[in-house]
Structures are given as structure tokens and as C-alpha cells.
Amino acid sequence: MKTHPHLSTTPSAASAISPPSWEQPLLIPGWENSRQSSISPWYMFLAIYSSLWVPYQYWEENCYIPHLFSWFGINMVLASLPLHFRILSLVGLSLIALGTGGIKPCVAAFGGDQFEEQHADARTRYFSVFYLSINAGSLISTFITPMLRGDVKCFGEDCYALAFGIPGLLMVLALVVFAMGSKMYRKPPPEGNIVAQVTKCIWFAICNRFRNRSEDIPKRQHWLDWAAEKYPKHLIMDVKALTRILFLYIPLPMFWALLDQQGSRWTLQANKMNGDLGFFVLQPDQMQVLNPFLVLIFIPLFDLVIYRLISKCGINFSSLRKMAVGMILACLAFAVAALVEIKINGLIHPQPASQEIFLQVLNLADGEIKVTVLGSRNNSLLVESISSFQNTTHYSKLRLETKSQDLHFHLKYNNLSVHNDHSVEEKNCYQLVVHEDGESISSMLVMDTGIKPANGMTAIRFINTLNKDMNISLDADAPLSVGKDYGVSEYRTVLRGKYPAVHCETEDKVFTLDLGQLDFGTTYLFVITNITNRGLQAWKAEDIPANKLSIAWQLPQYILVTAAEVMFSVTGLEFSYSQAPSSMKSVLQAAWLLTVAVGNIIVLVVAQFSGLVQWAEFVLFSCLLLVVCLIFSIMGYYYVPLKSEGIHEATDKQIPHLRGNVINLETKNTRL
């Protein structure tokens, strides 16, 4: 679960830090992924709690407090020491959550308060610039923060201190700049805890209506009018306006459920694609940078071109219509993602089914061999001739009679005939390595990984034909050990790229091997040989081919979903502000953020219980949002937008005076 990335107002070092190796990013050094994932719901809950229950006017009068909380939280993480690391990190994250909850719902409303009602058009542009600036910061931090963490070393390790410290210093600078202009801001006076007042008003109205449900008591125009005996009319009118908008918010979480999958499901899809664009190589999670980059382009494009053209055509493109069109674009984006996923599945390496194995024969002898594989009943399962060092990129499917079985391998080499038996188990991939053994030949059965490496990585392993043990240094990790006399190493995952000089050592010799280009999602086998007049070499064979579908095919879905985000999110922020009473503006902003959290929960629930393959899950989300869009369009059709001057307009109708002291008697005993 994660908060929406484009509603953050503070630089986040953690969110932009790349992993030391090409695995899942570690937001905080020393914490495994599962533990960090369990912290996220607490972080989100605390942020939402502080945004709802701390009064908006209090935050506005003391706007430096959220900034200090966020800055102090970042530095608490920075100051974390291994001895007390977890406690200090939790304190730091809690302070960041509290500060975030104060900033997020208030900063947009505070900016909107600086505009008079006659400057509504300028206020609309402000929300666009506000959203654009957030994405500009996100784009910059995505590039700069990993460089600060990875390219600079602190005490011989990745410099998390610098990655967290620079955003902390920038927050101090932002606080100073903000404080310098404090006297120029319009600051509405504090009105207490608005959320508590709204909750009490609604509860009192419900209880009062329930206690006075007699048919002799005249009905009232609105159910909230039953709070008139205790609460002022202007508060009741504000709560009415609030509930009307909150009712429109009910379908919105489904949109966020789709939008926030860019950093999860779509990144997983990119892991199965080829990031080599010819002129540039994209790593799978770098595709996420495309979203804030496109936002920077689309916001001025929509505001200055598209919306104006639509207006000149005489079309009333209201805020609710923009949001509905944004939902439709998001549906199309996930439909495109489903098509891309289907294409990927058509190119993916197959997996053996029940009572099946995949077998590949590797001939390391000097001449051609003929391999015959027999079952337990001497039935022929495979007959194949393999040339010396022939690069076979395919697996042969063998059908077993049981889940585990002994297979008989008959090898013919020149005038020699050798029989070997090997045990296999279903649903596995194997490689039969045939090599010379003195004047004869021998074979060994090695289990392959059978699946593509995750995250667009490359998996490699080695067979050492030398008579000496060998250590191979591929990266900063420990060297890979390979035993002598056809020893087989473990798999090691490395980044895609060229490896022209890999350091190797034996007990009496140091040399380098040229592994060449290693591609996305490929599994390689390198056979280290010592051929006369050629020296030590690494013969390369592909066990699992590279990802074939270009990552550029994700571009249409990113364009569609970013256009949807601009039409939905920017418009929704401005709509929430313009339709909210002055005392409820931050409450509605907090409720808007709450829909983002609910959207993340929807993703978790669907992913946990749907049991669908990925492309079907994309189609499911697209269809669900299409249904929600239809419901939202019907709700928006009957919604009457309120003019700013009409939000506090007093009604001429008075609450009818009821006979006796029925209401007074009942409400007197009503307690919240």
C-alpha cells in the first residue's frame, strides 16, 4: 500500500532511493520488504488521522509546524544508528506521517484562500500550477536522490545520510521562505475542530430525528434540519454542502485503484519487457518517471489548448464531466495494458505441467553425440543428435508416468555406447551435460531455474572444465565459486549490460573473461574452457531467451493514464475547493485524500482474492471503473453546483415550531 505520489508536498528521499542491487527497493537500510510493507498502513492511518482531526485553521495559523514535523522526521531517519535503528525509524516515520497529514489537505486549501471569488479563473490556474509543481519535484527527486545515495559512498557503503539529509535541508530552506512571506498571506481565523463539530452535528440530527419519529411531529425539509435545536444555522448549511460533495466522493476510490498501479502492476509488467530502445536503455522501474514527465507536458497542454478549443466549440465541459472523461481514459489505459500483457504471455518461456519435465542436452565433447532417453518401460521419450558445443535454445518436453521417475540415458559417441540413469521430478527443467571422461564420455543432470529472472535482471551460471577450482567476481558481492572438473556454480543475478572483462582467479592464475552482452530477462550458461591456441574462454549458451517485447509498448497506456490523471485529479482538487464552505475546505481536501487510501485498499483486496492472471485482472479493473464511471456520471447529472455566494445563503424557511416541548424534552437527554 502506498500514498498517492503526486499529492506529496515534501521531498521524499525514501521513495526515490534505488536498491543497492537490482532487487526490490529498500526504503530504509536494514529493513526487509515485508516489514516495511507492514509499516505503510500505520503511516497512512496516522497521516489521515492528523489531516482529519487537527483543525485546518490551526495548521494555517501555524504552517511551520507540519514542515518541522516532516523535516524532523527525515532527520530522525537520518540519525538512526544500528543499535536503536528500528525505534528511531518508527519515530521518524511517525513524525513524517503527522506532518504529511497536516500539510496535504491544508496546502491546497491555503493556496486557494489567497484568491478572491472574483478571481475564480486565476484560482483554477493555481491548482494546475500547484499540481504541476508537485510533479516537477517528484521528477527531480526521482533522478537526483538515487544519485546521492548510490554514487556517493559513506563509510564504504551507500550514502543514505546524504539521500535523507539533502531533502531535510531543502525542507528547512522551504520553511524559511514560507515564513518570510507569512505577513502577506490571508489567514482565516481558527474555528476549532471542524471535523468534531460536523460529527456531533450529524449525530445529533440522527438521534433527534429518531427520538421524534411520531407522525404528529411535522417533517422537516432536510434530515440535518433536526440539528437546529442545538447547532447554528450556518453550521447546518455547511454540513449540508459537505454531505452533498461527500456523496459524490463515494465512487472515486476506484479511479485511484487503477492510477496507483503504475508503481506496482505496471512495473512488474515492465520487468518482462525489453528496455533497449536502441539509443537508450530503460530499466523497468524507470518507466514510472514517464508519469510526472507527461504531467508537466499535459497540464499546460490541457489548460491552454484542449480546454479552450472545447470551450470555443460551445461545449460546457464542467468539472464533473472532466472527471468522468478522466475515468474513461483510465479504463482505456488498462485495456491497453491488458493487450500488452496478453502479448507478453504469448512470448514467455513455457513451464512444464503436471507429470512433465523439460530437458535440454548440452554436448561438451569434441564430436557429435546421439542421445536416447528411455522411460521406466523402455519406451522412447527422446532421440536427438547434438553437435559439439551446439547452442540449443529449446527444451524438449518429456512425459512422466509418475511425479518422480528414473530415466535411462543411452549415449553414443564415436564407437562408444554409454548408459546412465538419472532421477527427475515433475514440473522441473533439466540440462543433461555430456562431457569427455578420459577416453570415454559421461553425463550429469543439472536442474535449471526454468523461469525468467525477476525485475529485468539477467541470471548466469558457470561450468568449469578446468582441473582447478575457480572464483569469479561479477559485482560487489562475494565471488562465485565453481568447482573443478565440470563443476557447476549456483545462479547469480546481475544487471543487464556488457561484461567484457570479468575477474577470475584460480590457485595459481588470475585472468579475465569476456561474457559479452547480457540481455533483459535472459538465463545464460557459460562453459569455461581452455582451448589450445585460444587460451581461456567462456562459451555462452542461452537457456531462456531474452525479453522480446519492447518496453516502448507501454507508452500508450502511460499517455492515457496520465491524461486521465490530469483531467481527474487536478479538476477534482479545484472542484472540492470551490464547492466547499469556507470552514470545510481542508475537511474536503482530507476526504479527497482518503479516497486515495481506499483505492489502495481496493487493489489489495482484488489482488488477494481475485485469483486471476494479470491480464484478466487488468480487464477486471477496467470494467469496474467503467461501471463506476457510469454511476458517477448519473450522480453528477443530478448534482447542482453551488455558487460560492450561495453556500452560506440563509434559508427563508424557518424550522416549524412543534407543539409542546417534545423536541426540547428529547434533545435535552441526547448526548454525543
XYZ file of C-alpha atoms in Angstrom:
672
model
C 0.000 0.000 0.000
C 1.278 3.483 -0.733
C 0.078 7.054 -0.632
C -0.549 8.824 -3.874
C 2.803 10.028 -5.188
C 1.552 13.251 -6.719
C -0.056 14.631 -3.597
C 3.127 14.800 -1.591
C 4.383 18.256 -0.723
C 7.718 17.314 0.824
C 10.744 15.779 -0.860
C 10.812 12.071 -0.173
C 14.229 10.546 -0.145
C 12.892 7.146 0.730
C 10.516 6.908 -2.200
C 13.204 7.705 -4.735
C 16.074 5.601 -3.439
C 17.144 2.830 -5.754
C 18.244 -0.561 -4.427
C 21.897 -1.427 -3.960
C 21.358 -4.407 -6.236
C 18.623 -4.902 -8.784
C 16.064 -6.208 -6.352
C 13.092 -4.645 -4.601
C 13.977 -1.139 -3.371
C 14.772 -0.847 0.308
C 13.258 2.382 1.549
C 15.186 2.199 4.805
C 18.509 0.376 5.025
C 18.410 -2.776 7.088
C 14.666 -3.415 6.877
C 13.327 -6.220 4.752
C 10.451 -5.563 2.350
C 7.741 -7.348 4.336
C 8.486 -5.323 7.439
C 8.406 -2.065 5.524
C 5.122 -3.057 3.870
C 3.555 -3.634 7.265
C 4.601 -0.121 8.314
C 2.793 1.501 5.365
C -0.783 1.090 6.692
C 0.253 2.674 10.010
C 1.918 5.531 8.157
C -1.196 6.124 6.055
C -3.550 5.844 9.031
C -1.600 8.393 11.070
C -1.399 10.793 8.139
C -5.156 10.581 7.528
C -5.892 10.876 11.247
C -3.851 14.052 11.605
C -5.388 15.540 8.460
C -8.939 14.931 9.703
C -8.754 15.737 13.383
C -6.306 18.635 13.523
C -8.211 21.834 12.620
C -7.365 23.337 9.269
C -7.230 26.883 10.635
C -4.814 25.761 13.356
C -2.493 24.359 10.736
C -2.810 27.561 8.710
C -2.012 29.772 11.675
C 0.951 27.500 12.451
C 2.007 26.337 8.999
C 5.593 25.950 10.118
C 4.600 23.015 12.360
C 3.911 20.463 9.549
C 7.154 21.471 7.863
C 9.070 20.986 11.095
C 7.431 17.624 11.667
C 8.399 16.429 8.199
C 11.914 17.832 8.398
C 12.456 16.447 11.892
C 11.116 13.054 10.797
C 13.540 12.895 7.889
C 16.422 13.747 10.172
C 15.284 11.154 12.710
C 15.636 8.550 9.981
C 18.963 10.118 9.025
C 20.210 9.930 12.616
C 19.197 6.282 13.004
C 22.011 4.162 14.364
C 22.147 0.360 14.023
C 21.772 -0.123 17.791
C 18.486 1.746 18.090
C 17.616 1.761 14.410
C 14.082 0.406 14.432
C 12.830 2.612 17.276
C 14.277 5.801 15.803
C 12.988 4.925 12.340
C 9.472 4.388 13.666
C 9.603 7.720 15.491
C 10.860 9.440 12.359
C 8.213 7.870 10.134
C 5.502 8.763 12.662
C 6.589 12.395 12.661
C 6.679 12.412 8.865
C 3.166 10.936 8.790
C 1.862 13.541 11.228
C 3.460 16.371 9.285
C 2.237 14.954 5.979
C -1.310 14.704 7.301
C -1.136 18.367 8.265
C 0.356 19.606 5.014
C -1.503 17.617 2.367
C -5.110 18.690 2.975
C -4.177 22.239 4.006
C -1.669 23.377 1.431
C -4.103 23.262 -1.497
C -6.880 24.927 0.508
C -4.474 27.529 1.900
C -3.376 28.462 -1.613
C -6.974 28.698 -2.773
C -7.784 31.039 0.120
C -5.394 33.623 -1.300
C -7.780 34.315 -4.196
C -10.913 36.414 -4.078
C -14.080 34.923 -5.519
C -13.936 37.282 -8.490
C -10.613 35.654 -9.387
C -12.021 32.156 -9.779
C -10.269 31.631 -13.139
C -6.913 32.514 -11.613
C -7.634 30.133 -8.755
C -8.291 27.338 -11.246
C -4.911 28.006 -12.847
C -3.353 27.943 -9.391
C -4.496 24.367 -8.814
C -2.989 23.385 -12.167
C 0.335 25.046 -11.325
C 0.183 23.517 -7.840
C -0.187 20.018 -9.269
C 2.467 20.725 -11.889
C 4.983 21.850 -9.253
C 4.409 18.674 -7.238
C 5.192 16.518 -10.254
C 8.226 18.646 -11.079
C 9.559 17.929 -7.594
C 8.741 14.244 -7.997
C 10.573 14.109 -11.314
C 13.663 15.841 -9.932
C 13.806 13.677 -6.806
C 13.444 10.508 -8.870
C 16.662 11.346 -10.709
C 18.708 13.156 -8.074
C 18.077 11.154 -4.885
C 19.290 7.775 -6.240
C 22.435 9.524 -7.446
C 23.040 10.961 -3.976
C 22.514 7.555 -2.404
C 24.356 5.328 -4.875
C 27.094 7.445 -6.463
C 28.384 8.817 -3.162
C 29.824 6.417 -0.577
C 29.639 6.975 3.174
C 31.875 4.744 5.279
C 32.262 2.432 2.301
C 28.504 1.935 1.807
C 25.608 3.655 0.060
C 25.186 7.153 1.470
C 21.689 7.121 2.928
C 22.732 10.000 5.186
C 23.140 12.248 2.157
C 19.977 10.943 0.488
C 17.897 11.803 3.557
C 19.936 14.825 4.633
C 19.601 16.874 1.424
C 15.753 16.729 1.456
C 15.906 17.671 5.151
C 17.992 20.753 4.391
C 15.715 21.664 1.499
C 12.757 21.441 3.871
C 14.499 23.894 6.227
C 15.034 26.236 3.279
C 11.389 25.893 2.241
C 10.313 26.650 5.785
C 12.411 29.832 5.857
C 11.000 31.034 2.532
C 7.475 30.227 3.662
C 7.914 32.070 6.955
C 9.331 35.161 5.223
C 6.049 35.704 3.390
C 3.823 34.937 6.363
C 2.578 38.533 6.752
C 1.358 38.618 3.148
C -0.942 35.592 3.475
C -4.650 35.647 4.074
C -5.289 33.587 7.197
C -8.859 32.710 8.167
C -9.265 32.833 11.953
C -9.315 29.461 13.760
C -12.770 27.970 14.299
C -11.943 24.938 16.414
C -12.042 21.291 15.386
C -14.360 21.326 12.370
C -14.438 17.540 11.979
C -15.600 17.133 15.569
C -18.308 19.772 15.091
C -19.520 18.133 11.885
C -19.592 14.698 13.519
C -21.528 15.963 16.531
C -23.996 17.870 14.333
C -24.729 14.817 12.185
C -25.039 12.534 15.223
C -27.373 14.956 16.985
C -29.586 15.278 13.901
C -29.851 11.493 13.557
C -30.600 10.971 17.249
C -33.091 13.828 17.338
C -34.925 12.511 14.291
C -35.003 9.004 15.744
C -36.398 10.209 19.095
C -39.080 12.337 17.412
C -40.378 9.984 14.773
C -44.010 10.375 15.749
C -46.443 11.077 12.922
C -47.787 14.049 14.857
C -44.491 15.878 14.530
C -44.180 17.848 11.262
C -41.491 16.680 8.883
C -38.561 18.912 8.048
C -37.155 19.769 4.658
C -33.786 18.068 5.258
C -32.726 15.448 7.765
C -29.947 17.738 9.019
C -32.565 20.334 9.974
C -33.212 18.178 13.035
C -29.994 19.623 14.480
C -31.423 23.158 14.553
C -32.284 22.983 18.261
C -28.603 22.828 19.237
C -26.414 23.998 16.357
C -26.379 27.322 14.445
C -27.965 27.542 11.046
C -24.723 28.377 9.218
C -23.080 25.181 10.513
C -26.059 23.110 9.390
C -25.886 24.707 5.935
C -22.154 23.950 5.758
C -22.703 20.339 6.740
C -25.407 20.031 4.084
C -22.989 21.257 1.435
C -20.321 18.918 2.789
C -22.515 15.811 2.676
C -23.609 16.579 -0.892
C -19.986 16.539 -2.047
C -19.012 13.551 0.081
C -21.814 11.630 -1.603
C -20.107 12.331 -4.945
C -16.841 11.032 -3.496
C -18.188 7.511 -2.982
C -17.239 6.197 -6.480
C -13.866 7.970 -6.638
C -11.618 5.358 -4.923
C -11.908 3.056 -7.923
C -10.068 5.597 -10.079
C -7.165 5.705 -7.615
C -7.163 1.899 -7.525
C -6.184 1.997 -11.197
C -3.909 5.022 -11.144
C -1.704 3.810 -8.302
C -0.885 0.539 -10.059
C 1.722 2.324 -12.175
C 4.284 1.686 -9.459
C 3.288 -1.935 -8.878
C 1.476 -3.918 -11.565
C 2.789 -1.884 -14.477
C 6.341 -2.068 -13.171
C 6.001 -5.845 -12.889
C 4.828 -5.840 -16.490
C 7.877 -3.785 -17.499
C 10.092 -6.401 -15.837
C 9.014 -8.838 -18.543
C 9.821 -6.444 -21.406
C 12.969 -5.335 -23.196
C 14.164 -1.883 -22.173
C 16.691 -1.477 -25.002
C 15.356 1.368 -27.152
C 18.424 1.476 -29.377
C 19.532 4.973 -28.384
C 18.825 4.485 -24.678
C 18.337 1.623 -22.230
C 15.462 1.882 -19.734
C 15.380 -0.162 -16.565
C 11.885 -1.474 -15.696
C 11.147 0.849 -12.775
C 12.395 3.880 -14.695
C 9.182 3.827 -16.728
C 7.492 5.371 -13.692
C 9.391 8.591 -14.423
C 7.260 8.906 -17.540
C 4.176 9.791 -15.489
C 5.417 13.002 -13.807
C 7.202 13.954 -17.024
C 3.983 13.681 -19.024
C 2.085 15.559 -16.307
C 4.425 18.519 -16.823
C 3.526 18.456 -20.524
C -0.179 17.699 -20.277
C -1.195 20.313 -17.680
C -0.312 23.334 -19.875
C -1.482 21.441 -22.959
C -4.924 20.832 -21.492
C -5.297 24.254 -19.871
C -4.028 26.346 -22.765
C -5.108 24.300 -25.767
C -7.566 21.446 -25.307
C -9.961 23.039 -22.795
C -10.021 26.301 -24.752
C -10.775 24.508 -28.012
C -13.619 22.637 -26.351
C -14.958 25.913 -24.929
C -14.837 27.575 -28.355
C -16.909 24.706 -29.736
C -19.686 25.715 -27.332
C -19.392 22.600 -25.157
C -19.986 23.046 -21.446
C -17.080 20.959 -20.205
C -17.826 21.160 -16.492
C -15.598 19.839 -13.726
C -17.688 16.697 -13.247
C -17.593 15.981 -16.976
C -13.820 16.328 -16.993
C -13.579 13.840 -14.143
C -15.885 11.398 -15.946
C -13.786 11.626 -19.120
C -10.697 11.028 -16.975
C -12.255 7.811 -15.699
C -12.937 6.663 -19.266
C -9.328 7.348 -20.265
C -8.124 5.304 -17.292
C -10.375 2.433 -18.441
C -8.779 2.598 -21.889
C -5.297 2.671 -20.346
C -5.922 -0.593 -18.511
C -7.482 -2.148 -21.594
C -4.255 -1.356 -23.456
C -2.233 -2.759 -20.525
C -4.252 -5.984 -20.779
C -3.451 -6.290 -24.502
C 0.249 -5.768 -23.818
C 0.126 -8.415 -21.077
C -1.518 -10.912 -23.445
C 1.235 -10.265 -25.998
C 3.905 -10.807 -23.312
C 2.312 -14.090 -22.258
C 2.460 -15.283 -25.862
C 6.234 -14.774 -25.879
C 7.032 -16.020 -22.393
C 9.002 -19.180 -21.732
C 6.531 -22.080 -21.113
C 6.510 -24.066 -17.894
C 6.204 -27.875 -17.615
C 2.818 -29.123 -16.474
C 1.990 -31.921 -14.066
C 3.944 -35.150 -14.802
C 6.095 -33.298 -17.322
C 9.706 -32.139 -17.447
C 11.694 -30.036 -19.894
C 15.097 -31.378 -20.969
C 17.950 -29.671 -22.803
C 21.105 -31.517 -23.918
C 24.481 -29.782 -23.822
C 27.353 -31.537 -25.623
C 30.796 -30.557 -24.300
C 32.588 -33.449 -26.027
C 34.761 -32.996 -29.112
C 32.396 -34.745 -31.510
C 28.722 -35.379 -32.177
C 26.718 -37.488 -29.761
C 23.370 -39.200 -30.061
C 21.107 -39.171 -27.008
C 18.238 -41.591 -26.456
C 16.043 -41.174 -23.382
C 14.016 -44.197 -22.256
C 11.219 -44.393 -19.695
C 10.688 -46.977 -16.989
C 9.120 -49.326 -19.548
C 11.945 -48.778 -22.050
C 9.659 -46.589 -24.084
C 11.485 -43.973 -26.111
C 10.924 -40.426 -24.841
C 13.583 -38.558 -26.826
C 16.061 -39.267 -29.623
C 18.352 -36.389 -30.564
C 21.769 -35.842 -32.147
C 23.803 -32.923 -30.790
C 26.962 -31.464 -32.298
C 29.907 -30.421 -30.177
C 29.127 -27.159 -28.306
C 25.878 -26.798 -30.210
C 23.824 -23.924 -28.808
C 20.340 -25.395 -28.382
C 17.843 -22.741 -27.333
C 14.897 -25.099 -26.947
C 13.766 -27.594 -24.334
C 12.266 -30.971 -25.178
C 9.096 -31.920 -23.315
C 9.136 -35.380 -21.714
C 6.020 -37.037 -20.293
C 6.449 -38.908 -16.993
C 4.391 -41.772 -15.670
C 4.628 -40.589 -12.050
C 5.562 -37.393 -10.230
C 9.162 -38.628 -9.849
C 10.821 -41.172 -12.106
C 14.172 -42.678 -13.091
C 15.094 -42.109 -16.737
C 17.610 -44.158 -18.745
C 20.005 -42.186 -20.952
C 21.733 -44.004 -23.823
C 24.689 -42.009 -25.199
C 26.501 -42.844 -28.472
C 29.816 -41.122 -29.136
C 32.042 -42.305 -31.979
C 32.291 -46.043 -31.285
C 31.365 -45.722 -27.622
C 27.992 -46.522 -26.098
C 27.341 -45.349 -22.519
C 24.295 -45.872 -20.307
C 23.432 -43.547 -17.407
C 20.402 -43.334 -15.121
C 19.130 -40.081 -13.601
C 16.155 -39.296 -11.371
C 13.796 -36.450 -12.276
C 10.742 -34.803 -10.715
C 7.753 -33.273 -12.443
C 7.398 -29.544 -13.259
C 11.167 -29.017 -13.458
C 13.594 -28.078 -16.195
C 16.825 -30.067 -16.564
C 20.015 -29.848 -18.552
C 21.897 -33.025 -19.488
C 25.582 -32.092 -19.674
C 27.626 -34.623 -21.667
C 31.415 -34.358 -21.448
C 34.534 -36.431 -22.038
C 35.794 -38.579 -19.200
C 39.225 -39.804 -20.195
C 38.711 -41.927 -23.272
C 35.023 -42.345 -22.545
C 32.169 -39.922 -22.003
C 29.982 -39.219 -19.010
C 26.871 -37.187 -18.250
C 25.385 -35.260 -15.377
C 21.848 -33.945 -14.955
C 21.599 -30.380 -13.697
C 18.349 -28.691 -12.671
C 17.716 -25.331 -14.358
C 15.866 -22.400 -12.869
C 13.174 -22.760 -15.533
C 11.839 -19.221 -15.015
C 12.934 -15.795 -16.102
C 14.831 -13.711 -13.546
C 12.735 -11.038 -11.875
C 12.971 -7.275 -12.297
C 14.513 -7.458 -15.756
C 17.697 -8.964 -14.338
C 19.990 -11.468 -16.024
C 20.728 -14.868 -14.431
C 24.027 -16.605 -15.173
C 25.920 -19.678 -14.008
C 29.159 -21.371 -14.980
C 30.551 -24.820 -15.764
C 34.268 -25.119 -15.080
C 36.011 -27.620 -17.371
C 39.440 -26.858 -15.865
C 41.116 -29.082 -13.291
C 41.344 -26.258 -10.762
C 38.727 -24.543 -8.616
C 37.829 -21.038 -9.711
C 36.424 -17.841 -8.142
C 34.568 -15.406 -10.399
C 33.914 -11.790 -9.325
C 30.809 -10.427 -11.041
C 29.903 -7.500 -8.799
C 30.431 -6.136 -5.310
C 29.017 -9.318 -3.778
C 31.088 -12.298 -2.744
C 32.888 -14.125 -5.590
C 31.104 -17.021 -7.248
C 32.872 -20.321 -6.628
C 32.985 -23.023 -9.310
C 34.430 -26.447 -8.602
C 36.987 -28.117 -10.857
C 36.369 -30.870 -13.410
C 32.966 -29.805 -14.720
C 31.775 -28.238 -11.516
C 28.541 -26.253 -11.839
C 28.059 -22.976 -9.992
C 24.913 -21.544 -8.497
C 22.879 -18.947 -10.340
C 23.845 -15.309 -9.861
C 21.604 -12.426 -10.987
C 23.287 -9.356 -12.458
C 22.214 -6.192 -14.204
C 21.731 -6.174 -17.921
C 24.766 -4.828 -19.772
C 28.147 -5.626 -21.260
C 30.720 -7.604 -19.280
C 33.930 -7.514 -21.334
C 36.391 -8.246 -18.508
C 35.127 -10.357 -15.604
C 37.799 -11.013 -12.997
C 38.574 -14.719 -12.414
C 41.076 -16.457 -10.139
C 42.450 -19.942 -9.705
C 45.022 -21.028 -7.156
C 47.876 -20.067 -9.441
C 46.455 -17.767 -12.063
C 44.476 -14.529 -12.457
C 42.693 -13.756 -15.719
C 39.587 -12.110 -17.197
C 36.709 -13.490 -19.238
C 34.642 -11.689 -21.853
C 30.965 -12.523 -21.209
C 29.727 -10.119 -23.859
C 26.267 -8.546 -23.792
C 23.800 -9.871 -21.203
C 20.203 -9.024 -22.064
C 16.973 -8.416 -20.120
C 15.332 -11.478 -18.583
C 17.809 -13.963 -20.045
C 19.296 -17.032 -18.347
C 22.812 -17.843 -19.541
C 25.161 -20.799 -19.097
C 28.891 -20.119 -19.513
C 31.283 -23.010 -20.060
C 34.851 -22.076 -19.170
C 37.255 -23.889 -21.490
C 40.979 -23.879 -22.224
C 41.354 -24.458 -25.943
C 44.824 -24.707 -27.461
C 45.957 -21.506 -29.229
C 42.912 -19.650 -27.914
C 43.515 -19.618 -24.187
C 40.819 -19.472 -21.549
C 37.408 -18.659 -22.929
C 33.761 -18.604 -21.845
C 31.380 -20.316 -24.249
C 27.908 -18.820 -23.867
C 24.562 -20.606 -24.235
C 21.069 -19.200 -23.689
C 18.873 -21.366 -21.507
C 15.965 -18.913 -21.506
C 15.830 -16.279 -24.272
C 15.699 -12.539 -23.640
C 12.560 -10.462 -23.253
C 11.440 -9.730 -26.790
C 8.622 -7.190 -26.482
C 9.932 -3.631 -26.311
C 9.123 -1.574 -23.238
C 8.043 1.196 -25.628
C 4.713 -0.637 -25.976
C 3.864 0.670 -22.503
C 3.945 4.245 -23.781
C 0.268 4.357 -24.959
C -1.063 3.211 -21.587
C 1.088 5.767 -19.761
C -0.137 8.541 -22.054
C -3.764 7.561 -21.473
C -3.469 7.207 -17.699
C -1.557 10.499 -17.349
C -4.184 12.332 -19.390
C -6.784 10.721 -17.127
C -4.879 11.890 -14.049
C -4.680 15.485 -15.273
C -8.395 15.608 -16.076
C -9.458 13.840 -12.887
C -7.060 14.842 -10.135
C -6.360 18.490 -10.959
C -10.031 19.120 -11.663
C -11.086 17.266 -8.519
C -8.844 19.395 -6.304
C -10.311 22.613 -7.698
C -13.862 21.260 -7.600
C -13.510 20.217 -3.962
C -12.279 23.651 -3.003
C -14.828 25.660 -4.982
C -17.815 23.666 -3.742
C -16.796 23.546 -0.084
C -17.909 26.093 2.534
C -15.068 28.221 3.870
C -14.922 26.265 7.119
C -14.950 22.870 5.360
C -12.284 23.311 2.699
C -9.498 21.337 4.384
C -12.033 18.735 5.535
C -12.943 18.064 1.908
C -9.274 18.015 0.888
C -8.659 15.408 3.593
C -11.668 13.420 2.379
C -10.239 13.617 -1.149
C -7.001 12.085 0.110
C -8.994 9.462 1.969
C -10.404 8.253 -1.361
C -6.789 7.626 -2.447
C -6.213 5.407 0.596
C -9.427 3.479 -0.038
C -8.329 2.965 -3.654
C -5.121 1.320 -2.466
C -7.133 -0.977 -0.213
C -9.291 -1.979 -3.200
C -6.148 -3.028 -5.083
C -5.026 -5.176 -2.164
C -8.426 -6.848 -1.811
C -8.819 -7.590 -5.521
C -5.253 -8.876 -5.839
C -5.674 -11.078 -2.764
C -8.990 -12.703 -3.614
C -9.455 -12.471 -7.379
C -7.094 -15.322 -8.278
C -6.920 -14.044 -11.849
C -3.988 -13.930 -14.212
C -2.546 -10.465 -14.708
C -4.229 -9.572 -17.996
C -7.617 -10.682 -16.669
C -7.073 -8.564 -13.562
C -6.390 -5.545 -15.780
C -9.639 -6.197 -17.643
C -11.482 -6.566 -14.335
C -10.227 -3.201 -13.066
C -11.095 -1.562 -16.381
C -14.639 -2.908 -16.314
C -15.134 -1.981 -12.660
C -14.056 1.599 -13.326
C -16.333 1.752 -16.370
C -19.305 0.780 -14.192
C -18.234 3.280 -11.537
C -17.887 5.959 -14.217
C -21.471 5.330 -15.298
C -22.667 5.634 -11.696
C -20.616 8.799 -11.160
C -21.991 10.323 -14.382
C -25.562 9.737 -13.216
C -24.758 11.240 -9.814
C -23.054 14.217 -11.471
C -26.014 14.767 -13.801
C -28.313 15.405 -10.827
C -25.737 17.385 -8.877
C -26.410 21.136 -8.841
C -23.139 23.053 -8.434
C -23.219 25.653 -5.704
C -22.094 29.184 -6.312
C -19.672 30.457 -3.728
C -22.070 33.151 -2.587
C -24.845 30.610 -2.214
C -23.056 28.227 0.090
C -23.805 30.303 3.167
C -27.094 31.679 1.898
C -29.659 31.576 4.693
C -32.954 29.991 4.006
C -36.154 31.933 4.440
C -37.914 28.892 5.705
C -37.888 28.507 9.469
C -37.946 25.241 11.334
C -41.575 24.701 12.269
C -42.338 25.183 15.952
C -43.589 21.919 17.272
C -46.338 21.526 19.801
C -45.372 21.285 23.426
C -41.848 20.512 24.457
C -41.461 17.252 22.554
C -38.249 18.142 20.822
C -36.842 20.139 23.684
C -37.559 17.283 26.034
C -35.967 14.684 23.764
C -32.910 16.666 22.726
C -32.197 17.603 26.296
C -31.497 13.942 27.009
C -29.459 13.429 23.834
C -25.750 13.191 24.413
C -22.991 12.562 21.921
